[in-house]
PDB file of C-alpha atoms in Angstrom:
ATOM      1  CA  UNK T1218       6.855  17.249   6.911  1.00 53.00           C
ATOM      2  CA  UNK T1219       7.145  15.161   3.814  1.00 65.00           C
ATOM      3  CA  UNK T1220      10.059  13.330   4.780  1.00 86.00           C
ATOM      4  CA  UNK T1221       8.379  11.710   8.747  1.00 87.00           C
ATOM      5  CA  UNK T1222       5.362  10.939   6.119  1.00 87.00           C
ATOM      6  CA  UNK T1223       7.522   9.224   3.813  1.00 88.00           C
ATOM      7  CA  UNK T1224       9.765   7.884   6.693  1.00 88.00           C
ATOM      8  CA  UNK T1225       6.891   6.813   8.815  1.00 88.00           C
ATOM      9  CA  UNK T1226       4.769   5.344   5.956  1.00 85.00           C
ATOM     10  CA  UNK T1227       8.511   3.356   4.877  1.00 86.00           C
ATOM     11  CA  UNK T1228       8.508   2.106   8.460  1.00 84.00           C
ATOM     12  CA  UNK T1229       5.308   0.750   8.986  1.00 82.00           C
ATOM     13  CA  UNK T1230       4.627  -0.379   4.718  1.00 83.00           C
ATOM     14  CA  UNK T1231       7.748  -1.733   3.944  1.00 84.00           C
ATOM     15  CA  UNK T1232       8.914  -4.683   5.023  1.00 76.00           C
ATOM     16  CA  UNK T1233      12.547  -6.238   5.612  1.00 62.00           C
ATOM     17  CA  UNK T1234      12.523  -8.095   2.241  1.00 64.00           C
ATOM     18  CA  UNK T1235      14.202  -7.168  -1.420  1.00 73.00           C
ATOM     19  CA  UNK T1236      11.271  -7.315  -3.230  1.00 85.00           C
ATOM     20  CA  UNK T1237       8.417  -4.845  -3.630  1.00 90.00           C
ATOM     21  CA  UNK T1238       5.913  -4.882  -6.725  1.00 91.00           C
ATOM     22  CA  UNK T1239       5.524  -2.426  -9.075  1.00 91.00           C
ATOM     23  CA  UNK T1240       2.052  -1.494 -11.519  1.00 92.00           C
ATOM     24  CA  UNK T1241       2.629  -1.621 -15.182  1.00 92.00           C
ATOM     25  CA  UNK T1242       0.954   0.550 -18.204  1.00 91.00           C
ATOM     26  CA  UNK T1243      -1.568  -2.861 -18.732  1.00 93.00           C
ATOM     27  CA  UNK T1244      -2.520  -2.512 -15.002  1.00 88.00           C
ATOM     28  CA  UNK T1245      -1.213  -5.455 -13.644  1.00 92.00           C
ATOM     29  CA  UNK T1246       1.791  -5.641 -11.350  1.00 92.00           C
ATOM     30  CA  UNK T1247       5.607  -7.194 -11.559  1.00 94.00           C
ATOM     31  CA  UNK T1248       7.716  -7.679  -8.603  1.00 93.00           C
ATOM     32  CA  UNK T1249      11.181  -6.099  -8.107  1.00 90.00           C
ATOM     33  CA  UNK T1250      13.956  -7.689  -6.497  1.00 88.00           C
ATOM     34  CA  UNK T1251      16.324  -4.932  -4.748  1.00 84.00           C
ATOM     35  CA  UNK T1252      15.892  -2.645  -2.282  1.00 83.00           C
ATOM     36  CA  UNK T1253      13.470   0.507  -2.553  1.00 86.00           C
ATOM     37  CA  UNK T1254      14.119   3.863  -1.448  1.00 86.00           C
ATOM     38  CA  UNK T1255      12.705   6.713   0.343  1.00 87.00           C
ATOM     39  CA  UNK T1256      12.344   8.722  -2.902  1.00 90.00           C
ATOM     40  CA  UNK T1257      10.042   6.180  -4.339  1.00 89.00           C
ATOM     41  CA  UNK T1258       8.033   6.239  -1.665  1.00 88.00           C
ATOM     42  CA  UNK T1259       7.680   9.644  -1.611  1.00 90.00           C
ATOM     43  CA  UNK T1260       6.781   9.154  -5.367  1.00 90.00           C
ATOM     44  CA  UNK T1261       3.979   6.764  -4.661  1.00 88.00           C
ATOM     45  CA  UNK T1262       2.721   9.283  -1.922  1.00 86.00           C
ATOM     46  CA  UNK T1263       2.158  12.102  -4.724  1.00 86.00           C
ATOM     47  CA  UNK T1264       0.404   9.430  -6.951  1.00 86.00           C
ATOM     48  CA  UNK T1265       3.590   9.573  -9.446  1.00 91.00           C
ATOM     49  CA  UNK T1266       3.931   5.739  -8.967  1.00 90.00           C
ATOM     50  CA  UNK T1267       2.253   3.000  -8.078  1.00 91.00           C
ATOM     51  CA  UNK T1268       4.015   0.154  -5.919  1.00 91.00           C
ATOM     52  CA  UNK T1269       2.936  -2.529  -3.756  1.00 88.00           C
ATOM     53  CA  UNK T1270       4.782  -4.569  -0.627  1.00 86.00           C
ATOM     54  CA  UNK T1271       4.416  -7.990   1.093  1.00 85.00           C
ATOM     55  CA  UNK T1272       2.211  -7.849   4.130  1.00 84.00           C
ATOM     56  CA  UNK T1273       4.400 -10.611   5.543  1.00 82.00           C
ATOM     57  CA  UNK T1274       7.423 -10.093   7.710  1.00 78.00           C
ATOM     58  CA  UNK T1275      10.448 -11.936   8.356  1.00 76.00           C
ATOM     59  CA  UNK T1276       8.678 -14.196  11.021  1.00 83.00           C
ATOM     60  CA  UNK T1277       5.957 -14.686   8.752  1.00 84.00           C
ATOM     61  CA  UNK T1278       3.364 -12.545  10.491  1.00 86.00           C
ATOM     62  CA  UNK T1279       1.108 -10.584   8.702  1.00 86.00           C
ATOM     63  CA  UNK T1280       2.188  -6.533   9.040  1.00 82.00           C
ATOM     64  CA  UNK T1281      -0.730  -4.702   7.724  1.00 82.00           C
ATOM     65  CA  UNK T1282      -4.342  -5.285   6.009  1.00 82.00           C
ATOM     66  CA  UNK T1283      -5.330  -3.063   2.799  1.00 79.00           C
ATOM     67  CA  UNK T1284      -9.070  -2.954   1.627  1.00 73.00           C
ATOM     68  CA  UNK T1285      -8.432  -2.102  -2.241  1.00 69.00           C
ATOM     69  CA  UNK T1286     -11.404  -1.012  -4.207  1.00 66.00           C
ATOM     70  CA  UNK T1287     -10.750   0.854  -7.343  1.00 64.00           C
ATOM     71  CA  UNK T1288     -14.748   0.753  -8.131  1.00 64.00           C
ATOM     72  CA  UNK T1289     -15.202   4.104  -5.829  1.00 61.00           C
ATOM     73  CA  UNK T1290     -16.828   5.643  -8.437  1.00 66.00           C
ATOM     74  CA  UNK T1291     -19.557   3.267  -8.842  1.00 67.00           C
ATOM     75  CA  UNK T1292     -22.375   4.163  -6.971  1.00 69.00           C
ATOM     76  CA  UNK T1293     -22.871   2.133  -3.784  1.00 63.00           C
ATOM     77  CA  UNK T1294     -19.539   0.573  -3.348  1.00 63.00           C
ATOM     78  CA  UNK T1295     -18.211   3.213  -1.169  1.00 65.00           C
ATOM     79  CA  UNK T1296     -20.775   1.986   1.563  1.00 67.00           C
ATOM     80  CA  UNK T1297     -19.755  -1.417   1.498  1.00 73.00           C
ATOM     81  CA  UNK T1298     -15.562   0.021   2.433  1.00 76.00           C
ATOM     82  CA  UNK T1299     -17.816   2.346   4.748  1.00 78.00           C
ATOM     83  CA  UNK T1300     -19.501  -0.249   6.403  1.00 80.00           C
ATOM     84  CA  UNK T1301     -16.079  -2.280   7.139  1.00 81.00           C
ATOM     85  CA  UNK T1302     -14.496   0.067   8.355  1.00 81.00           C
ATOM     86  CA  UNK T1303     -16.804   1.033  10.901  1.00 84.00           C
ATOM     87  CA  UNK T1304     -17.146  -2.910  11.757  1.00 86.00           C
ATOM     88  CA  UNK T1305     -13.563  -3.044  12.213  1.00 82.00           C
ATOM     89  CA  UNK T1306     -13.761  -0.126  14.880  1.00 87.00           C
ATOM     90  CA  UNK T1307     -16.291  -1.909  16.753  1.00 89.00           C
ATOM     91  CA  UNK T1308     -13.845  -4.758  17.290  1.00 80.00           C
TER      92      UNK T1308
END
């Protein structure tokens, strides 16, 4: 089952380009130029790494959307992801 998650998540995350970004002890994040692979997916689906990808694809379109917010333990802010979320469904 692991491998159509990580297959599926490669398919629609991951776009056609060599460069992906990757999170660094200080928090911030660096890109990589090369290709990634299915195990470091996998990886970032377990939480063992952290990596990011351009939203853009080759024609320039955006792919996907991600709401971030790494404040979910502050009280209240959950609401406000909440609240989009069920805004977006409503479109």
């Amino acid at each position: 089952m692991i491998d159509q998650l990580v297959q599926s998540y490669f398919a629609l995350m991951v776009n056609p380009t060599c460069a992906f970004y990757h999170q660094i002890p200080d928090g911030s994040y660096r890109t990589t130029y090369g290709k990634i692979c299915l195990t470091d997916i996998e990886r970032h689906l377990h939480g063992d790494l952290t990596i990011g990808f351009p939203n853009i694809d080759s024609s320039g379109d955006c792919k996907w959307c991600c709401f971030d917010d790494d404040n979910i333990r502050v009280p209240g802010t959950l609401g406000h992801l909440e609240k989009l979320e069920c805004y977006l469904r409503e479109q």
